[in-house]
Tab-separated table of C-alpha atoms in Angstrom:
chain	number	residue	atom	x	y	z
A	1	UNK	CA	72.489	287.238	173.135
A	2	UNK	CA	69.162	285.486	173.665
A	3	UNK	CA	67.131	285.218	176.864
A	4	UNK	CA	65.545	282.263	178.583
A	5	UNK	CA	62.116	282.581	180.224
A	6	UNK	CA	62.649	284.713	183.293
A	7	UNK	CA	65.045	287.052	181.527
A	8	UNK	CA	68.506	285.477	181.996
A	9	UNK	CA	70.689	286.361	178.988
A	10	UNK	CA	72.433	283.418	177.331
A	11	UNK	CA	75.207	283.215	174.747
A	12	UNK	CA	74.686	282.091	171.200
A	13	UNK	CA	72.990	283.014	167.974
A	14	UNK	CA	70.342	281.687	165.654
A	15	UNK	CA	71.536	279.802	162.559
A	16	UNK	CA	69.076	278.609	159.925
A	17	UNK	CA	69.615	274.930	159.137
A	18	UNK	CA	67.208	273.060	156.901
A	19	UNK	CA	64.825	275.994	157.063
A	20	UNK	CA	64.657	275.938	160.890
A	21	UNK	CA	66.348	278.601	163.076
A	22	UNK	CA	68.571	276.720	165.522
A	23	UNK	CA	70.119	278.179	168.669
A	24	UNK	CA	73.887	277.598	168.477
A	25	UNK	CA	76.694	278.428	170.903
A	26	UNK	CA	80.306	278.419	169.621
A	27	UNK	CA	83.284	278.875	171.959
A	28	UNK	CA	87.054	278.399	171.976
A	29	UNK	CA	89.483	277.640	169.181
A	30	UNK	CA	91.222	274.657	167.675
A	31	UNK	CA	89.820	271.387	166.306
A	32	UNK	CA	86.025	271.317	166.224
A	33	UNK	CA	83.954	269.270	168.658
A	34	UNK	CA	80.152	269.117	168.562
A	35	UNK	CA	78.229	268.421	171.797
A	36	UNK	CA	74.752	266.950	171.341
A	37	UNK	CA	72.532	266.088	174.301
A	38	UNK	CA	70.014	263.334	174.888
A	39	UNK	CA	66.256	263.313	174.533
A	40	UNK	CA	64.790	266.733	175.290
A	41	UNK	CA	68.071	268.290	176.414
A	42	UNK	CA	69.389	271.801	175.731
A	43	UNK	CA	72.689	273.598	175.117
A	44	UNK	CA	73.055	274.577	178.790
A	45	UNK	CA	73.365	270.956	179.912
A	46	UNK	CA	76.893	271.077	178.471
A	47	UNK	CA	78.060	274.261	180.256
A	48	UNK	CA	80.632	272.566	182.506
A	49	UNK	CA	82.047	270.387	179.714
A	50	UNK	CA	82.289	273.318	177.291
A	51	UNK	CA	84.165	275.371	179.903
A	52	UNK	CA	86.793	272.621	180.165
A	53	UNK	CA	87.142	272.104	176.412
A	54	UNK	CA	87.109	275.681	175.120
A	55	UNK	CA	90.800	276.252	175.874
A	56	UNK	CA	91.680	273.347	173.555
A	57	UNK	CA	88.837	272.994	171.043
A	58	UNK	CA	86.270	274.951	169.072
A	59	UNK	CA	83.152	273.812	170.931
A	60	UNK	CA	79.800	273.811	169.125
A	61	UNK	CA	76.590	273.287	171.088
A	62	UNK	CA	73.125	273.470	169.554
A	63	UNK	CA	69.484	272.903	170.337
A	64	UNK	CA	67.621	270.517	168.058
A	65	UNK	CA	64.354	271.871	166.586
A	66	UNK	CA	61.849	272.761	169.307
A	67	UNK	CA	64.332	272.289	172.142
A	68	UNK	CA	66.126	274.940	174.164
A	69	UNK	CA	65.791	278.192	172.243
A	70	UNK	CA	65.497	276.699	168.751
A	71	UNK	CA	62.363	277.133	166.688
A	72	UNK	CA	60.005	274.194	166.409
A	73	UNK	CA	59.450	272.131	163.303
A	74	UNK	CA	56.242	270.868	161.730
A	75	UNK	CA	55.612	267.228	160.975
A	76	UNK	CA	56.485	264.070	162.802
A	77	UNK	CA	59.524	262.693	164.596
A	78	UNK	CA	62.913	263.332	163.003
A	79	UNK	CA	64.636	260.457	161.257
A	80	UNK	CA	68.077	259.125	162.130
A	81	UNK	CA	69.506	260.195	158.768
A	82	UNK	CA	67.871	263.595	159.210
A	83	UNK	CA	69.626	264.117	162.539
A	84	UNK	CA	72.993	263.057	161.094
A	85	UNK	CA	72.489	265.387	158.143
A	86	UNK	CA	71.532	268.206	160.540
A	87	UNK	CA	74.934	267.992	162.224
A	88	UNK	CA	76.694	268.152	158.861
A	89	UNK	CA	74.540	271.051	157.674
A	90	UNK	CA	75.094	272.961	160.919
A	91	UNK	CA	78.860	272.614	160.558
A	92	UNK	CA	78.579	273.836	156.974
A	93	UNK	CA	76.506	276.827	158.060
A	94	UNK	CA	79.160	277.718	160.639
A	95	UNK	CA	81.941	277.429	158.060
A	96	UNK	CA	83.465	274.299	159.636
A	97	UNK	CA	83.871	272.061	156.601
A	98	UNK	CA	86.681	269.888	157.930
A	99	UNK	CA	86.358	266.806	160.135
A	100	UNK	CA	84.823	267.284	163.594
A	101	UNK	CA	84.628	265.137	166.710
A	102	UNK	CA	81.003	264.518	167.694
A	103	UNK	CA	80.002	263.848	171.292
A	104	UNK	CA	76.566	262.266	171.573
A	105	UNK	CA	74.816	261.695	174.897
A	106	UNK	CA	72.022	259.143	175.334
A	107	UNK	CA	69.695	259.360	172.286
A	108	UNK	CA	72.186	261.632	170.514
A	109	UNK	CA	74.692	258.761	170.513
A	110	UNK	CA	72.506	257.348	167.725
A	111	UNK	CA	72.879	260.649	165.848
A	112	UNK	CA	76.644	260.810	166.375
A	113	UNK	CA	77.230	257.266	165.139
A	114	UNK	CA	74.938	257.827	162.147
A	115	UNK	CA	76.868	261.016	161.321
A	116	UNK	CA	80.114	259.023	161.257
A	117	UNK	CA	78.652	256.317	159.030
A	118	UNK	CA	76.824	258.666	156.627
A	119	UNK	CA	79.435	261.449	156.541
A	120	UNK	CA	82.712	259.567	157.092
A	121	UNK	CA	84.868	262.329	155.625
A	122	UNK	CA	83.434	264.830	158.097
A	123	UNK	CA	84.088	262.783	161.252
A	124	UNK	CA	87.335	263.069	163.249
A	125	UNK	CA	86.156	260.982	166.193
A	126	UNK	CA	83.191	259.880	168.287
A	127	UNK	CA	82.524	260.013	172.012
A	128	UNK	CA	79.332	258.237	173.058
A	129	UNK	CA	78.365	259.382	176.556
A	130	UNK	CA	76.150	256.822	178.297
A	131	UNK	CA	74.700	256.301	174.841
A	132	UNK	CA	71.378	254.665	174.136
A	133	UNK	CA	71.760	251.097	172.970
A	134	UNK	CA	69.141	248.654	171.713
A	135	UNK	CA	70.209	245.139	170.876
A	136	UNK	CA	67.052	244.106	168.977
A	137	UNK	CA	64.997	247.208	168.154
A	138	UNK	CA	61.545	246.391	166.804
A	139	UNK	CA	59.035	249.278	166.668
A	140	UNK	CA	55.503	248.002	167.240
A	141	UNK	CA	53.566	250.692	165.401
A	142	UNK	CA	54.064	252.560	162.129
A	143	UNK	CA	56.173	255.694	162.522
A	144	UNK	CA	53.300	257.905	161.344
A	145	UNK	CA	50.987	256.523	164.045
A	146	UNK	CA	53.448	257.275	166.848
A	147	UNK	CA	54.064	260.731	165.392
A	148	UNK	CA	50.339	261.474	165.260
A	149	UNK	CA	49.950	260.326	168.863
A	150	UNK	CA	52.791	262.607	169.999
A	151	UNK	CA	51.345	265.619	168.180
A	152	UNK	CA	47.904	264.907	169.604
A	153	UNK	CA	49.230	264.579	173.144
A	154	UNK	CA	51.175	267.828	172.786
A	155	UNK	CA	48.076	269.607	171.520
A	156	UNK	CA	45.966	268.319	174.404
A	157	UNK	CA	48.560	269.417	176.973
A	158	UNK	CA	48.765	272.842	175.389
A	159	UNK	CA	44.982	273.243	175.329
A	160	UNK	CA	44.820	272.360	179.009
A	161	UNK	CA	47.584	274.821	179.876
A	162	UNK	CA	49.668	272.048	181.427
A	163	UNK	CA	53.148	272.604	179.939
A	164	UNK	CA	53.732	275.692	182.066
A	165	UNK	CA	52.613	273.853	185.202
A	166	UNK	CA	54.139	270.414	184.673
A	167	UNK	CA	57.075	270.927	182.306
A	168	UNK	CA	59.543	272.649	184.688
A	169	UNK	CA	58.681	270.252	187.525
A	170	UNK	CA	59.214	267.240	185.253
A	171	UNK	CA	62.556	268.649	184.128
A	172	UNK	CA	63.736	269.173	187.724
A	173	UNK	CA	62.652	265.641	188.644
A	174	UNK	CA	64.506	264.091	185.692
A	175	UNK	CA	67.672	266.039	186.496
A	176	UNK	CA	67.542	264.837	190.114
A	177	UNK	CA	66.958	261.267	188.944
A	178	UNK	CA	69.804	261.462	186.414
A	179	UNK	CA	72.511	262.842	188.697
A	180	UNK	CA	74.191	261.658	191.881
A	181	UNK	CA	75.918	264.891	192.916
A	182	UNK	CA	72.772	267.033	193.374
A	183	UNK	CA	74.667	269.945	191.867
A	184	UNK	CA	73.295	273.442	192.462
A	185	UNK	CA	71.956	274.865	189.226
A	186	UNK	CA	71.836	271.538	187.379
A	187	UNK	CA	68.186	272.247	186.539
A	188	UNK	CA	68.774	275.986	186.179
A	189	UNK	CA	66.926	276.303	182.875
A	190	UNK	CA	63.881	274.273	183.907
A	191	UNK	CA	61.707	277.251	182.904
A	192	UNK	CA	62.413	276.394	179.278
A	193	UNK	CA	60.304	273.273	179.726
A	194	UNK	CA	57.201	275.317	180.443
A	195	UNK	CA	56.956	276.028	176.720
A	196	UNK	CA	54.463	273.971	174.713
A	197	UNK	CA	57.012	274.097	171.873
A	198	UNK	CA	59.594	272.261	173.994
A	199	UNK	CA	57.073	269.768	175.380
A	200	UNK	CA	55.966	268.953	171.833
A	201	UNK	CA	59.582	268.453	170.756
A	202	UNK	CA	60.223	266.121	173.711
A	203	UNK	CA	57.170	264.028	172.871
A	204	UNK	CA	58.197	263.806	169.220
A	205	UNK	CA	61.731	262.742	170.145
A	206	UNK	CA	60.337	260.053	172.430
A	207	UNK	CA	57.974	258.889	169.688
A	208	UNK	CA	60.862	258.547	167.238
A	209	UNK	CA	63.250	256.693	169.544
A	210	UNK	CA	62.473	253.110	168.529
A	211	UNK	CA	62.546	253.935	164.834
A	212	UNK	CA	65.920	255.636	165.103
A	213	UNK	CA	67.255	252.584	166.961
A	214	UNK	CA	65.986	250.299	164.179
A	215	UNK	CA	67.410	252.592	161.493
A	216	UNK	CA	70.809	252.528	163.213
A	217	UNK	CA	70.784	248.724	163.325
A	218	UNK	CA	70.187	248.681	159.568
A	219	UNK	CA	72.819	251.365	158.978
A	220	UNK	CA	75.418	249.329	160.863
A	221	UNK	CA	74.893	246.504	158.389
A	222	UNK	CA	75.129	248.787	155.370
A	223	UNK	CA	77.739	251.439	156.191
A	224	UNK	CA	81.008	250.863	158.073
A	225	UNK	CA	82.422	253.226	160.645
A	226	UNK	CA	85.333	255.308	159.368
A	227	UNK	CA	88.759	254.634	160.844
A	228	UNK	CA	88.493	257.266	163.574
A	229	UNK	CA	88.873	257.086	167.380
A	230	UNK	CA	85.694	255.989	169.132
A	231	UNK	CA	85.159	256.158	172.891
A	232	UNK	CA	82.243	254.745	174.852
A	233	UNK	CA	81.958	256.543	178.203
A	234	UNK	CA	79.505	254.832	180.549
A	235	UNK	CA	78.048	256.134	183.796
A	236	UNK	CA	78.371	254.156	187.022
A	237	UNK	CA	76.422	255.601	189.933
A	238	UNK	CA	78.451	253.514	192.374
A	239	UNK	CA	75.427	251.766	193.886
A	240	UNK	CA	76.154	248.349	192.405
A	241	UNK	CA	72.518	247.533	191.658
A	242	UNK	CA	71.589	244.720	189.305
A	243	UNK	CA	70.193	247.206	186.813
A	244	UNK	CA	73.363	249.255	186.996
A	245	UNK	CA	75.533	246.196	186.353
A	246	UNK	CA	73.379	245.204	183.384
A	247	UNK	CA	73.658	248.723	181.953
A	248	UNK	CA	77.447	248.696	182.263
A	249	UNK	CA	77.544	245.296	180.559
A	250	UNK	CA	75.464	246.673	177.672
A	251	UNK	CA	77.757	249.690	177.364
A	252	UNK	CA	80.816	247.421	177.344
A	253	UNK	CA	79.185	245.306	174.621
A	254	UNK	CA	78.517	248.441	172.579
A	255	UNK	CA	82.190	249.408	172.871
A	256	UNK	CA	83.252	245.938	171.750
A	257	UNK	CA	80.870	246.000	168.776
A	258	UNK	CA	82.214	249.372	167.630
A	259	UNK	CA	85.867	248.590	168.343
A	260	UNK	CA	85.796	251.506	170.755
A	261	UNK	CA	87.814	252.494	173.793
A	262	UNK	CA	85.825	251.722	176.945
A	263	UNK	CA	85.849	254.014	179.961
A	264	UNK	CA	83.632	254.653	182.970
A	265	UNK	CA	82.666	257.843	184.796
A	266	UNK	CA	82.039	257.162	188.486
A	267	UNK	CA	80.200	258.134	190.493
A	268	UNK	CA	77.886	259.572	187.869
A	269	UNK	CA	74.282	259.312	186.870
A	270	UNK	CA	72.958	259.282	183.327
A	271	UNK	CA	73.560	263.033	183.056
A	272	UNK	CA	77.304	262.464	183.002
A	273	UNK	CA	78.015	265.987	181.767
A	274	UNK	CA	76.614	267.355	185.045
A	275	UNK	CA	78.120	264.800	187.443
A	276	UNK	CA	81.491	264.238	185.765
A	277	UNK	CA	82.247	266.944	183.194
A	278	UNK	CA	85.959	266.261	183.558
A	279	UNK	CA	85.471	262.665	182.430
A	280	UNK	CA	83.678	263.836	179.283
A	281	UNK	CA	86.358	266.436	178.538
A	282	UNK	CA	89.135	263.876	179.043
A	283	UNK	CA	87.396	261.427	176.705
A	284	UNK	CA	87.525	264.084	173.986
A	285	UNK	CA	91.044	265.338	174.660
A	286	UNK	CA	92.539	261.841	175.018
A	287	UNK	CA	91.519	260.885	171.481
A	288	UNK	CA	94.391	260.948	168.994
């Protein structure tokens, strides 16, 4: 057991992957499914989904370097291939060498799709949960420049003592903005975001976003998807705004481009796993 700031014990253990100790939670039995959250997210964001899946699947949740309870990593933003390789290496470290279904939310949809394309023999299926999508990604600055900016910003925030003051409040705000149900406890682990380690990791993930999108566009041209089930699960908050309609159209286009099954969780905000955990679980269990 580990503990979050404030003393609450949490399940899981530390597993060294690529030289970095990662916090990993494994539950259930059966075929393996990996749950990977969006930018800056932690293992606990998947609690409700994992509870529904554990009776049917071996559920693996992990914190990327610097996030949740995982150790931080030096250097700049992670690469797309690096994130795909991290999933494969984590499965190896856990002794799961057969194919696994990978569920990627938001930014992690890039990682999940890259895993399938780069490790086709390891992928049993994909579920992309309100996944990030960029039709014409074109980073404006060199990757190293954005990485240096992110590290500098993180250092300045740490020196000013701001992560402890602003991080938890920012996390609670983003959870409220990303959900429609206002679920009690949805931002339960906001204290994690008072760590300068986590703030630095969030800034580095944000800095690397455009480059990972561009790398995925190139990968799609070079490496085909394996013949596995793919589901695109989009969030519809039920408000019918123009922006919401455009987002659903982009998600539908992503499904068409990938030859994926298209489904919608409604009403749900971007944090679908909090608003509609049953929809995420069904998307996994319905794959054959």
